[in-house]
Amino acid sequence: MPLEPLLPLFHRLNREHFDGQLATGGRPLLDLRWSDGRLTRTAGLYRRGRLADGRDLCEIVLSRPLLEPLPRQATLSTLCHEMIHAWVDRILGVQEVHGPRFRERMERINRSQDDFTVNLRHRYPLPVAASRWIARCPSCDRRAPYQRRRQGLACRPCCERLHGGQWHASCLLVFERNTD
């Protein structure tokens, strides 16, 4: 599906699920943009901080490579997820990742509509063709694309299932060259 402009979607979600709090005078409290193509491991992100030149940074970035081939609901879900992060940070003034305030708002949004579902983590397919490496879990045989080899990475689902969520050497990923 072709990419939609984010601003109208943002204003709709802000009005429906955040009582308009994420904008003042019709302007969002943050910048919104599609990634330039390099954001391939996550569907979206919210970040706030300072740029090297001292200017404030507050933005939501959605992954063009991951979301472009998916249905509109994936974009809505991801944008709403990142808006919850912004709401917790900018409106509540709380520093938490997926803590109780985030989860409460996520559950409220999911109960209030059935157009899309907000989740803690996406399960969207990752683009494999552009990656140089494939990381394979020897335990469950899950595969994930990577641009470069990484030391010490373990399979999260196996660590959660077998070791109570703790990193464990038995779940270390094996990197193989991508031949696609």
mmCIF file of N, CA, C and O in Angstrom, residues 128-132 134 177-180:
data_model
loop_
_atom_site.group_PDB
_atom_site.id
_atom_site.type_symbol
_atom_site.label_atom_id
_atom_site.label_comp_id
_atom_site.label_asym_id
_atom_site.label_seq_id
_atom_site.Cartn_x
_atom_site.Cartn_y
_atom_site.Cartn_z
ATOM 1 N N VAL A 128 14.235 -8.851 3.995
ATOM 2 C CA VAL A 128 15.441 -9.669 4.070
ATOM 3 C C VAL A 128 16.409 -9.371 2.926
ATOM 4 O O VAL A 128 17.613 -9.400 3.106
ATOM 5 N N ALA A 129 15.906 -9.052 1.761
ATOM 6 C CA ALA A 129 16.754 -8.956 0.575
ATOM 7 C C ALA A 129 17.894 -7.961 0.735
ATOM 8 O O ALA A 129 18.975 -8.167 0.210
ATOM 9 N N ALA A 130 17.693 -6.870 1.457
ATOM 10 C CA ALA A 130 18.726 -5.846 1.576
ATOM 11 C C ALA A 130 19.761 -6.175 2.651
ATOM 12 O O ALA A 130 20.760 -5.487 2.772
ATOM 13 N N SER A 131 19.567 -7.213 3.432
ATOM 14 C CA SER A 131 20.500 -7.507 4.518
ATOM 15 C C SER A 131 21.633 -8.413 4.069
ATOM 16 O O SER A 131 21.458 -9.283 3.240
ATOM 17 N N ARG A 132 22.776 -8.189 4.677
ATOM 18 C CA ARG A 132 23.959 -8.990 4.355
ATOM 19 C C ARG A 132 24.010 -10.283 5.145
ATOM 20 O O ARG A 132 24.614 -11.251 4.714
ATOM 21 N N ILE A 134 22.007 -13.143 7.947
ATOM 22 C CA ILE A 134 20.810 -13.717 8.559
ATOM 23 C C ILE A 134 21.254 -14.312 9.891
ATOM 24 O O ILE A 134 22.180 -15.127 9.937
ATOM 25 N N ARG A 177 25.794 -15.730 6.043
ATOM 26 C CA ARG A 177 25.678 -14.793 4.915
ATOM 27 C C ARG A 177 24.321 -14.962 4.235
ATOM 28 O O ARG A 177 23.855 -16.073 4.020
ATOM 29 N N ASN A 178 23.713 -13.827 3.883
ATOM 30 C CA ASN A 178 22.441 -13.846 3.149
ATOM 31 C C ASN A 178 22.739 -14.115 1.690
ATOM 32 O O ASN A 178 23.488 -13.382 1.047
ATOM 33 N N THR A 179 22.175 -15.159 1.139
ATOM 34 C CA THR A 179 22.422 -15.505 -0.248
ATOM 35 C C THR A 179 21.271 -15.098 -1.170
ATOM 36 O O THR A 179 21.311 -15.400 -2.359
ATOM 37 N N ASP A 180 20.264 -14.437 -0.635
ATOM 38 C CA ASP A 180 19.115 -13.982 -1.466
ATOM 39 C C ASP A 180 19.502 -12.832 -2.357
ATOM 40 O O ASP A 180 20.221 -11.971 -2.087
#
